Short mmCIF file of N, CA and C in Angstrom, two decimals:
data_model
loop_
_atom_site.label_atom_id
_atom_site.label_comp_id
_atom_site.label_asym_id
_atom_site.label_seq_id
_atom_site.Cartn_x
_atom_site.Cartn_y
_atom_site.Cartn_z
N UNK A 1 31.63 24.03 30.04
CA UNK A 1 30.22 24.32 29.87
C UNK A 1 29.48 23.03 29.53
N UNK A 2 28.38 23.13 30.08
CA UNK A 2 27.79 21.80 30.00
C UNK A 2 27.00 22.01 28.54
N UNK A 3 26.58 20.17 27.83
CA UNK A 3 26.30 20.23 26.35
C UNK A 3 25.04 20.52 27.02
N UNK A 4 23.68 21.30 26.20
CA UNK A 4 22.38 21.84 26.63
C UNK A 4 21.93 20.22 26.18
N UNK A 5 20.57 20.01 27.53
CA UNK A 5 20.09 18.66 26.99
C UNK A 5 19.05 18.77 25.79
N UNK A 6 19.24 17.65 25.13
CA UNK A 6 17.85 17.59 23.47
C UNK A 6 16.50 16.81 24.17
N UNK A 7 15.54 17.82 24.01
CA UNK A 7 14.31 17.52 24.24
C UNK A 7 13.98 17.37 22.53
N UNK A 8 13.13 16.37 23.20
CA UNK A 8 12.47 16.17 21.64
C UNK A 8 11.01 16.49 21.14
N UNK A 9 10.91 17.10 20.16
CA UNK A 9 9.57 17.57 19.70
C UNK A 9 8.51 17.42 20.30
N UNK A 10 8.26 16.25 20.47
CA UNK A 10 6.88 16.16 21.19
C UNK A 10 6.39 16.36 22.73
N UNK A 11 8.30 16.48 23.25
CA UNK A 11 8.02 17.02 24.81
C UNK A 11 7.91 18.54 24.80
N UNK A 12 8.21 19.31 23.46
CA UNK A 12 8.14 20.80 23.76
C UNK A 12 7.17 21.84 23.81
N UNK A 13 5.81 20.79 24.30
CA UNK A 13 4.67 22.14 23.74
C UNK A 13 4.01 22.14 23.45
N UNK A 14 3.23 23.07 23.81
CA UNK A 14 2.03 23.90 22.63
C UNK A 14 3.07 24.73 21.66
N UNK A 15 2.66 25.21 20.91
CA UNK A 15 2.96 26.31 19.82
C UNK A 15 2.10 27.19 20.09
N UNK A 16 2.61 28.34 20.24
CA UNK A 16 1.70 29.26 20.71
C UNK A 16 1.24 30.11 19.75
N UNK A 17 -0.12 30.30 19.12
CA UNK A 17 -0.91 30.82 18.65
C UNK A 17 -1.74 30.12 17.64
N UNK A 18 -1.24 28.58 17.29
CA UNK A 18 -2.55 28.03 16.59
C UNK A 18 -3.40 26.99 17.51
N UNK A 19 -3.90 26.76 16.28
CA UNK A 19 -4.85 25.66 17.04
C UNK A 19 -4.24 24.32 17.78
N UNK A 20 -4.57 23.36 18.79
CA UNK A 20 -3.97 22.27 19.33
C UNK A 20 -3.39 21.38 18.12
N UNK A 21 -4.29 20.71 17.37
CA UNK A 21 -4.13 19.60 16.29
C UNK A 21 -2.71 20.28 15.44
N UNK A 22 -2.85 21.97 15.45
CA UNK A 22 -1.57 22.01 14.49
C UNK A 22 -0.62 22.80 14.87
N UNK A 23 -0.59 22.62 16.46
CA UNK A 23 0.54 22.29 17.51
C UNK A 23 0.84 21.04 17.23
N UNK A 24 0.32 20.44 17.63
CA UNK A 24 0.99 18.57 16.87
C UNK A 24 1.47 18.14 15.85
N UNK A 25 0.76 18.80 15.04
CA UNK A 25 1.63 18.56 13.66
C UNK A 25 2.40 19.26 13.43
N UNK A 26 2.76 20.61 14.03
CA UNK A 26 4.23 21.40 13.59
C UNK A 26 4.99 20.45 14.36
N UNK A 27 4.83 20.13 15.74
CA UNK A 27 6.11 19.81 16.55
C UNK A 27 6.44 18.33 15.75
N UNK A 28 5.44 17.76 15.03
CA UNK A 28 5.60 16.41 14.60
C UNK A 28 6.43 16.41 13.43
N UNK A 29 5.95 17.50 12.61
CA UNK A 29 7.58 17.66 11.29
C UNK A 29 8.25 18.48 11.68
N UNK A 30 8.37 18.77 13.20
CA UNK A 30 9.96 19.21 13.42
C UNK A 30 10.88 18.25 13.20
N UNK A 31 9.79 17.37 14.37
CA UNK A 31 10.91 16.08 14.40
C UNK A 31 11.34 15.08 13.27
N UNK A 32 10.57 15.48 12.08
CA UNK A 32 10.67 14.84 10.88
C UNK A 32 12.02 15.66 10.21
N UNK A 33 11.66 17.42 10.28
CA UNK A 33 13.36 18.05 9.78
C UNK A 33 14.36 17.68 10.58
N UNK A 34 13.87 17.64 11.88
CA UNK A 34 15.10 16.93 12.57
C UNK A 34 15.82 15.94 12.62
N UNK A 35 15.06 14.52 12.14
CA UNK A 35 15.67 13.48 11.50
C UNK A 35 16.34 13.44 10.32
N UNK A 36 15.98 14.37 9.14
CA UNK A 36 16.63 14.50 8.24
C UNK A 36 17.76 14.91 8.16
N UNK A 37 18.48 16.62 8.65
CA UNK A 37 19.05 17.10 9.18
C UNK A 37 20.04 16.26 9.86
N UNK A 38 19.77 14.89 10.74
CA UNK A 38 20.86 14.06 11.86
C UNK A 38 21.36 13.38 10.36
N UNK A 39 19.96 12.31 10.00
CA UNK A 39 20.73 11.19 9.02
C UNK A 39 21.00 11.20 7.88
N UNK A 40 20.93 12.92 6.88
CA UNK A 40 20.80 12.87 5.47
C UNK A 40 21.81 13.76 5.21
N UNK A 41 21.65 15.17 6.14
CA UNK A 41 22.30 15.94 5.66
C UNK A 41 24.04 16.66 5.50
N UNK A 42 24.22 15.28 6.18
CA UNK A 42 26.02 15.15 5.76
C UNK A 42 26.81 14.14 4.86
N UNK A 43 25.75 13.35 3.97
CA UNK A 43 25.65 12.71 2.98
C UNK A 43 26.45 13.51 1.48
N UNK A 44 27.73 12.68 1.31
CA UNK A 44 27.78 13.27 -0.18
C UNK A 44 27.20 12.84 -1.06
N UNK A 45 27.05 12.99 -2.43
CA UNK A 45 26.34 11.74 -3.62
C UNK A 45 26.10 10.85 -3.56
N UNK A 46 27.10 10.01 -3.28
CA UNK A 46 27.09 8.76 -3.60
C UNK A 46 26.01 7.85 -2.46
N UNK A 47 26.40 8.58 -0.87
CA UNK A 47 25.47 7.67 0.24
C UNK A 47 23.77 8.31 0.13
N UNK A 48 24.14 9.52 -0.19
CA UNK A 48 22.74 10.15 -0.49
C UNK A 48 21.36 9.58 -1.63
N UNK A 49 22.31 9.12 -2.86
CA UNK A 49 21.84 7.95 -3.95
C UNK A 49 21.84 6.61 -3.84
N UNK A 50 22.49 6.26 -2.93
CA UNK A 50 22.58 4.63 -2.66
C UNK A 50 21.22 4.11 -2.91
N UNK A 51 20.79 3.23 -3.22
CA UNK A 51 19.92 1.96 -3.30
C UNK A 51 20.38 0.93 -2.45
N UNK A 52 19.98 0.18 -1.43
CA UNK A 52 20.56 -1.04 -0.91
C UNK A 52 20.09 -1.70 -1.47
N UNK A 53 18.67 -1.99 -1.88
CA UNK A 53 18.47 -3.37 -2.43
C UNK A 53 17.52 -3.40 -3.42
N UNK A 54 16.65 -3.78 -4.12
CA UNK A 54 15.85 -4.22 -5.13
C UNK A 54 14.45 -3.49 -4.21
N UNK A 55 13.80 -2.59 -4.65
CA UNK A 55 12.60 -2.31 -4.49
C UNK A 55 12.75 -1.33 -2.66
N UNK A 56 13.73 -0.81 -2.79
CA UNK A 56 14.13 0.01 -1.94
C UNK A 56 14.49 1.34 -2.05
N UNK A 57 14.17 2.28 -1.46
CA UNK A 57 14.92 3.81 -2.22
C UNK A 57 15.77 4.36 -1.01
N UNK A 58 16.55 5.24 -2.41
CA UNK A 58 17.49 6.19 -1.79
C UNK A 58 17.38 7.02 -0.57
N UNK A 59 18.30 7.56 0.25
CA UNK A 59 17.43 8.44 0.80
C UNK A 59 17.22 9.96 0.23
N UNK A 60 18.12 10.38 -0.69
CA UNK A 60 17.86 11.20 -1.65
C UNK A 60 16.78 11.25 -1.93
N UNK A 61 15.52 10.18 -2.32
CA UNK A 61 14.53 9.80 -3.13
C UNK A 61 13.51 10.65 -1.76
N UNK A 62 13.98 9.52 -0.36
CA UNK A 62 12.52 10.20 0.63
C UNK A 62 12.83 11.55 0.74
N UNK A 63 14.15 12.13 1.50
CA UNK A 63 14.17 13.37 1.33
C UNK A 63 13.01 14.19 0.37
N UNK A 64 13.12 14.29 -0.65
CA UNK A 64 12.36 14.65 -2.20
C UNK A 64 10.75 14.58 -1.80
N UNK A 65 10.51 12.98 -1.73
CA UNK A 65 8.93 12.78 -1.57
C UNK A 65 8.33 13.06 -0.25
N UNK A 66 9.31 13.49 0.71
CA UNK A 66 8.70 13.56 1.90
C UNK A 66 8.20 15.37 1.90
N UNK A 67 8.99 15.87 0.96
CA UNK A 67 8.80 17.27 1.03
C UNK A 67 7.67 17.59 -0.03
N UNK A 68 7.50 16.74 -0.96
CA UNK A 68 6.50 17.21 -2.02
C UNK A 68 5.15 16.23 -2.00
N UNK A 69 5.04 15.28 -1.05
CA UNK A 69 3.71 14.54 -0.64
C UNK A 69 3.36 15.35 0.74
N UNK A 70 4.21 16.21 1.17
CA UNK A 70 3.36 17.11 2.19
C UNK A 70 2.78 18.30 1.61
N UNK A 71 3.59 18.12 0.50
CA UNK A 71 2.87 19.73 0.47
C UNK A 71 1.72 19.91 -0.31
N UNK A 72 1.48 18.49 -1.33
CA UNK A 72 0.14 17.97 -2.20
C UNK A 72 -1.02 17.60 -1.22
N UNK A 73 0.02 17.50 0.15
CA UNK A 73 -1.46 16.70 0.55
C UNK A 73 -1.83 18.20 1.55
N UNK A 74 -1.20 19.29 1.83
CA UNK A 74 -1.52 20.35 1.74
C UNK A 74 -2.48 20.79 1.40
N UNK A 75 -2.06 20.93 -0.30
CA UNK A 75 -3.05 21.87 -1.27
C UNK A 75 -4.29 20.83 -1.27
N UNK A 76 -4.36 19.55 -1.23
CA UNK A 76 -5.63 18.56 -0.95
C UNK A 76 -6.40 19.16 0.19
N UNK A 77 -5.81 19.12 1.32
CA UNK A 77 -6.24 19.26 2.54
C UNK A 77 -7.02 20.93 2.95
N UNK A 78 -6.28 21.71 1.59
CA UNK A 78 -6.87 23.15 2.03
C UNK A 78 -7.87 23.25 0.67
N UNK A 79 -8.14 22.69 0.23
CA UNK A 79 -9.21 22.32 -1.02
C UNK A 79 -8.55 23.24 -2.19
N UNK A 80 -7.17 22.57 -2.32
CA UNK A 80 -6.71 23.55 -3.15
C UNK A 80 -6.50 21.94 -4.52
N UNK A 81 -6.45 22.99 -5.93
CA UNK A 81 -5.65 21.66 -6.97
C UNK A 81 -4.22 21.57 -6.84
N UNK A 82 -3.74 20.16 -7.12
CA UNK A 82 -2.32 20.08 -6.86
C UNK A 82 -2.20 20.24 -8.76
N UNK A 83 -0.75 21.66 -8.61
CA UNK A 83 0.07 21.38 -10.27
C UNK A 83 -0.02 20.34 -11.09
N UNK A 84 -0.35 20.39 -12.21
CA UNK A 84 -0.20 18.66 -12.51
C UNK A 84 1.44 18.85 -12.59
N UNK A 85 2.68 19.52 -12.39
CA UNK A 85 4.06 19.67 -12.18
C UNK A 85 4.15 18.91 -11.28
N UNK A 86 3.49 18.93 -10.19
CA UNK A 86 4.08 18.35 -8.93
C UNK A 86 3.22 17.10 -8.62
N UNK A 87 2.64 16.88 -9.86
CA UNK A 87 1.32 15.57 -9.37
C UNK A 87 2.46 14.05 -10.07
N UNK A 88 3.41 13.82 -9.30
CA UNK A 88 4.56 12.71 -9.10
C UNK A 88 4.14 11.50 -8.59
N UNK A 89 4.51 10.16 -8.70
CA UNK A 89 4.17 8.92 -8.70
C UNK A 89 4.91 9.04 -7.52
N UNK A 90 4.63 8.31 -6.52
CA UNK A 90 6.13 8.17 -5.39
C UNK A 90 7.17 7.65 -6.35
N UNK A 91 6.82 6.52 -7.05
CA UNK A 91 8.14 6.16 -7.43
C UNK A 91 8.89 7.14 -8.03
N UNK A 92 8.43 7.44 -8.91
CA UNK A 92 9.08 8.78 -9.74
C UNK A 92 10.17 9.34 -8.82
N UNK A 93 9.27 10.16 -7.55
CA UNK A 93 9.75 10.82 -7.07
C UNK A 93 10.77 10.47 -5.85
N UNK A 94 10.65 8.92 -5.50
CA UNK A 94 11.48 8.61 -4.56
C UNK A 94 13.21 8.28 -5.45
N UNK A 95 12.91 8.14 -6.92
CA UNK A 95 13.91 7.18 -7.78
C UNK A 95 15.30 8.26 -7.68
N UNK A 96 16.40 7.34 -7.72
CA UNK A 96 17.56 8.03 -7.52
C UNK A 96 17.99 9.08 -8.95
N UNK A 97 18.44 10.42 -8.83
CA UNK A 97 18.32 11.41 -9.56
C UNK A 97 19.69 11.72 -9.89
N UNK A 98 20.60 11.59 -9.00
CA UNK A 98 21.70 12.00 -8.40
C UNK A 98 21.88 13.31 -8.24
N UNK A 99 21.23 14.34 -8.47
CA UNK A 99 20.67 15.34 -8.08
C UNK A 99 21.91 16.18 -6.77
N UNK A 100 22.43 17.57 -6.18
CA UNK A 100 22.93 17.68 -5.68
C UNK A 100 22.34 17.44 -4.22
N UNK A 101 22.65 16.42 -3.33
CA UNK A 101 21.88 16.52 -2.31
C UNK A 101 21.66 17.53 -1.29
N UNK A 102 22.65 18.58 -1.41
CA UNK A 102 21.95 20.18 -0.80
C UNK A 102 20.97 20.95 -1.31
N UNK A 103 20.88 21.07 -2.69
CA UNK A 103 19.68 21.43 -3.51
C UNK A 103 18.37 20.94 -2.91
N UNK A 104 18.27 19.44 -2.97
CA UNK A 104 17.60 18.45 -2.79
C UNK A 104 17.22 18.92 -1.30
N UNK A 105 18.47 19.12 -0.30
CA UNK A 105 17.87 19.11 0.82
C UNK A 105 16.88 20.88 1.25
N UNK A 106 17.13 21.86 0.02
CA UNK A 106 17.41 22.88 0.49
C UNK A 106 15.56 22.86 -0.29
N UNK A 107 15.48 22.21 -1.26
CA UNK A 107 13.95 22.23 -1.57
C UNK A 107 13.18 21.30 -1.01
N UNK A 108 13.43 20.41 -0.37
CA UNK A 108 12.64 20.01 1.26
C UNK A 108 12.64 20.78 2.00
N UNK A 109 13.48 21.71 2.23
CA UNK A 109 13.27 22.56 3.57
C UNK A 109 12.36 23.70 3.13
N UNK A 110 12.01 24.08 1.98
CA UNK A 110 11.32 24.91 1.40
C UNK A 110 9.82 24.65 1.58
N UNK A 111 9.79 23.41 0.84
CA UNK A 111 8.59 22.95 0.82
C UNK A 111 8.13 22.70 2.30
N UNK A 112 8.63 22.26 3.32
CA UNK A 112 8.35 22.04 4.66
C UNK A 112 8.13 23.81 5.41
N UNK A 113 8.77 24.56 4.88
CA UNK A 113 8.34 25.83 5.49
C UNK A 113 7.27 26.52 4.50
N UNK A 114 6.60 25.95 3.73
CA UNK A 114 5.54 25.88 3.21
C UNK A 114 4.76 25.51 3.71
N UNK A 115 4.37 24.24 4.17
CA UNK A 115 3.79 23.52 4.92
C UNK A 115 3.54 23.80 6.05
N UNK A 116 4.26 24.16 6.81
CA UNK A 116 4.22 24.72 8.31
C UNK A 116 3.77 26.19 8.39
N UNK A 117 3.84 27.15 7.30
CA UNK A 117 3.28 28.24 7.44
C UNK A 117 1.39 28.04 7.03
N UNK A 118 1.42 26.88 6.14
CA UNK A 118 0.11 27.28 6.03
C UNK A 118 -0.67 26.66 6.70
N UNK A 119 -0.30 25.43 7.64
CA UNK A 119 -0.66 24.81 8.73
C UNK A 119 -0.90 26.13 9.66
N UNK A 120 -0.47 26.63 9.82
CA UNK A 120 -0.12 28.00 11.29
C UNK A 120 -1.40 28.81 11.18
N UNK A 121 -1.89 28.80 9.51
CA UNK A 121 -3.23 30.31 9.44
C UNK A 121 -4.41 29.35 9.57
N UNK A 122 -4.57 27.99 10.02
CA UNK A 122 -5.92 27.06 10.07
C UNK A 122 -6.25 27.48 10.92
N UNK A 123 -7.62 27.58 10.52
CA UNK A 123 -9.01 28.49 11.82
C UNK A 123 -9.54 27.23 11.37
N UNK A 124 -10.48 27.35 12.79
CA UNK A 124 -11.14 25.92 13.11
C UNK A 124 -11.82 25.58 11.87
N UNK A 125 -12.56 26.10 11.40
CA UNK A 125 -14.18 25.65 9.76
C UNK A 125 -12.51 25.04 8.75
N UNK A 126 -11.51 25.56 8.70
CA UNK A 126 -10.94 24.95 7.70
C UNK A 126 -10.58 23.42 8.02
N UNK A 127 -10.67 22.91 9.51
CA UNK A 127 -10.27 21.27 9.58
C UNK A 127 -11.73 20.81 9.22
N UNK A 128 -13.21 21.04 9.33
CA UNK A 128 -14.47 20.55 9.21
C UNK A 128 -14.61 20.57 7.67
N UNK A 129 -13.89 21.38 6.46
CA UNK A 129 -14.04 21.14 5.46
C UNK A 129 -13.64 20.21 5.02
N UNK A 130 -14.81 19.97 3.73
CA UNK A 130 -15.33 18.64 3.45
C UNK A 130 -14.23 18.43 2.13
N UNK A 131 -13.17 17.84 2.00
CA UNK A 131 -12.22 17.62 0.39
C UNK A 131 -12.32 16.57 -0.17
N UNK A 132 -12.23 16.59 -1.21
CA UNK A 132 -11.72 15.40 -2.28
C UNK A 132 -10.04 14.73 -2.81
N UNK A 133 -10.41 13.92 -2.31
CA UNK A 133 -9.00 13.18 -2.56
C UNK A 133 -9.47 12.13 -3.54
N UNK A 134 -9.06 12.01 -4.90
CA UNK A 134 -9.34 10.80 -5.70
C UNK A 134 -10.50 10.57 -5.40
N UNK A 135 -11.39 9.35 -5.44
CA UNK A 135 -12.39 8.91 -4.92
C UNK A 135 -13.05 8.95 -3.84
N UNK A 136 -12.55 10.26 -3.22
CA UNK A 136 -13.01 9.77 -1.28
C UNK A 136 -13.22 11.72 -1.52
N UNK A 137 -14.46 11.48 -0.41
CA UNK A 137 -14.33 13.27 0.58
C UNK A 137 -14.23 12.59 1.95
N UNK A 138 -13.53 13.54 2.86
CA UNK A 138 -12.99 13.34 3.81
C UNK A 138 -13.19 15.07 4.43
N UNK A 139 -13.14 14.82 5.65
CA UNK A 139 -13.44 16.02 6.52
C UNK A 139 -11.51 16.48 6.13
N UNK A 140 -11.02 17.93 5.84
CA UNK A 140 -9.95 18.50 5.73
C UNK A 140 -8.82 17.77 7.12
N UNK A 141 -9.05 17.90 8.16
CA UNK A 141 -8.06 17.36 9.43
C UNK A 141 -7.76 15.59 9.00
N UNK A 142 -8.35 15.05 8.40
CA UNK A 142 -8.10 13.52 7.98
C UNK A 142 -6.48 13.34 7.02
N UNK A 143 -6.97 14.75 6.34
CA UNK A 143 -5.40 14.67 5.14
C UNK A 143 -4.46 15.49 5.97
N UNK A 144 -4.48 16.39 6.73
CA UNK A 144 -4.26 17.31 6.99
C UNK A 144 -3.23 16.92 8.64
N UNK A 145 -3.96 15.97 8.87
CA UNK A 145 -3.22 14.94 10.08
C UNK A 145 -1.92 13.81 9.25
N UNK A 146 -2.58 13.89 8.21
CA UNK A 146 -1.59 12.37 6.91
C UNK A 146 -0.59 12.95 7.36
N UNK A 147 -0.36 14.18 6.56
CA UNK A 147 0.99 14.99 6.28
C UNK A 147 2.10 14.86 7.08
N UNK A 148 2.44 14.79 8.81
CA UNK A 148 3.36 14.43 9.80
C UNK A 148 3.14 12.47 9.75
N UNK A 149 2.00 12.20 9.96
CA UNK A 149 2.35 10.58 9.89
C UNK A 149 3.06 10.34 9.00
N UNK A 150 2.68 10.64 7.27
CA UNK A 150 3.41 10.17 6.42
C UNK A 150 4.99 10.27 6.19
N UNK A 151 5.03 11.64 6.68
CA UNK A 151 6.24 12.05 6.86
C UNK A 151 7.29 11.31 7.87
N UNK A 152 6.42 11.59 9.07
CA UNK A 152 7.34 10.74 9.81
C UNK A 152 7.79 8.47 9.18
N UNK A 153 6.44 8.24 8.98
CA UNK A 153 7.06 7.05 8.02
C UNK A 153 8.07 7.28 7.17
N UNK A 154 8.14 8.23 6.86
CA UNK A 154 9.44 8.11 5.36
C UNK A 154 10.88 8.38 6.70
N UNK A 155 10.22 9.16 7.05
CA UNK A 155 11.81 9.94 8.36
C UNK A 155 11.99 8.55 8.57
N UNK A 156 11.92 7.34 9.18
CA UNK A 156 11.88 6.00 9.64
C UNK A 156 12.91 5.29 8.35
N UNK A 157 11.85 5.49 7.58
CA UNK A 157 13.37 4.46 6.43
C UNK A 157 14.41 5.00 6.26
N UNK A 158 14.70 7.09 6.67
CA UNK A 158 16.01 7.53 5.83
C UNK A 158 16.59 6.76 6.98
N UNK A 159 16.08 6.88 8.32
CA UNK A 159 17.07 6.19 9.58
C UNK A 159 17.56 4.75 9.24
N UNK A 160 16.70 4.09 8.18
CA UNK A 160 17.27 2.74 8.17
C UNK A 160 18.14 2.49 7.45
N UNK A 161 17.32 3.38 6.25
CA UNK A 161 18.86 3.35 5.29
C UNK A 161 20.20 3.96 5.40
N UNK A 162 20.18 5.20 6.49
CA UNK A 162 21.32 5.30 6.47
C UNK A 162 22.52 4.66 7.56
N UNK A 163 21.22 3.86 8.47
CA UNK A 163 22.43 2.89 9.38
C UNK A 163 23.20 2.04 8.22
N UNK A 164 22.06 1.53 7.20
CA UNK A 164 22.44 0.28 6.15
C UNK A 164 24.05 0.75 5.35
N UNK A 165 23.42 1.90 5.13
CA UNK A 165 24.75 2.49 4.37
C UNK A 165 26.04 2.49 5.44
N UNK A 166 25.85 3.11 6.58
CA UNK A 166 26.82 3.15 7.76
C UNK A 166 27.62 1.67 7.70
N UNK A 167 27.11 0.83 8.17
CA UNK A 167 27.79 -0.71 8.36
C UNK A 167 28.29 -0.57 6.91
N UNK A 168 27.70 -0.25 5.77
CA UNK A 168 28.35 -0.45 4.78
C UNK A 168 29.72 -0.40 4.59
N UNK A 169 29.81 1.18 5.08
CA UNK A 169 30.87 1.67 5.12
C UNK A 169 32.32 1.35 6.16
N UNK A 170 31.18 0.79 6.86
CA UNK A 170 32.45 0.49 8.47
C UNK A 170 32.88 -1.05 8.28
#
């Protein structure tokens, strides 16, 4: 039997029933769980906590911040307050925990199906709303677009760090 070929996120689509913009951004943190999933989630402790170098993080750490800076910039983006629980420094939240990295991975995947469900109920007036982020209002689709870029930036370093760790190992 032949292996089925991998199309990748951004060749698969509309999503059928929301709006275009968040057709793009679901298929865009697919491909963000999907990177995680290839380069994190067969990680025991130790490669999962690694640090390579001075002013670098784990991928334990992005895992973590990639799931809880989407979902702040969420509750930003839907003019909601973020917990002050979950109102985390990146550093904080990228810093190695040692934490079980299935836990870890299993409350990213939480928070990301958070994210993606409440992306799914946006009717058009909710991207034209006007939010506050710190010092700035911004039309809602400005933060609301962040959420897959940022994400996908962090997806980018777990790939680097975990080649780094790879050669490590080999």
């Amino acid at each position: 039997m032949e292996k089925p070929v991998y199309v990748p996120p951004f060749l698969r689509g509309d999503v059928e029933g929301v709006l275009l913009p968040v057709s793009v951004w679901l298929r865009n943190l697919e491909e963000v769980e999907e990177t995680v999933e290839r380069w994190a989630a067969d990680l025991g402790p130790e490669g999962f906590w690694w640090v390579p170098a001075p002013e670098t993080n784990p991928i334990g750490g992005l895992v973590r911040h990639i799931g809880g800076s989407s979902y702040r910039l969420l509750l930003r983006g839907t003019g909601q307050e973020v917990p002050e629980a979950l109102r985390l420094r990146p550093a904080e939240e990228m810093a190695p925990s040692g934490g079980e990295p299935k836990q870890v991975l299993a409350e990213f995947a939480e928070k990301m199906a958070q994210v993606k469900a409440s992306l799914r109920a946006l009717q058009p007036a909710d991207l034209e709303r006007v939010v506050q982020l710190g010092q700035y209002q911004v039309k809602a689709i400005y933060l609301l677009d962040h959420i897959a870029a940022h994400a996908q930036h962090h997806a980018g370093q777990i790939i680097t760090t975990r080649k780094l760790w790879n050669a490590r190992q080999g």
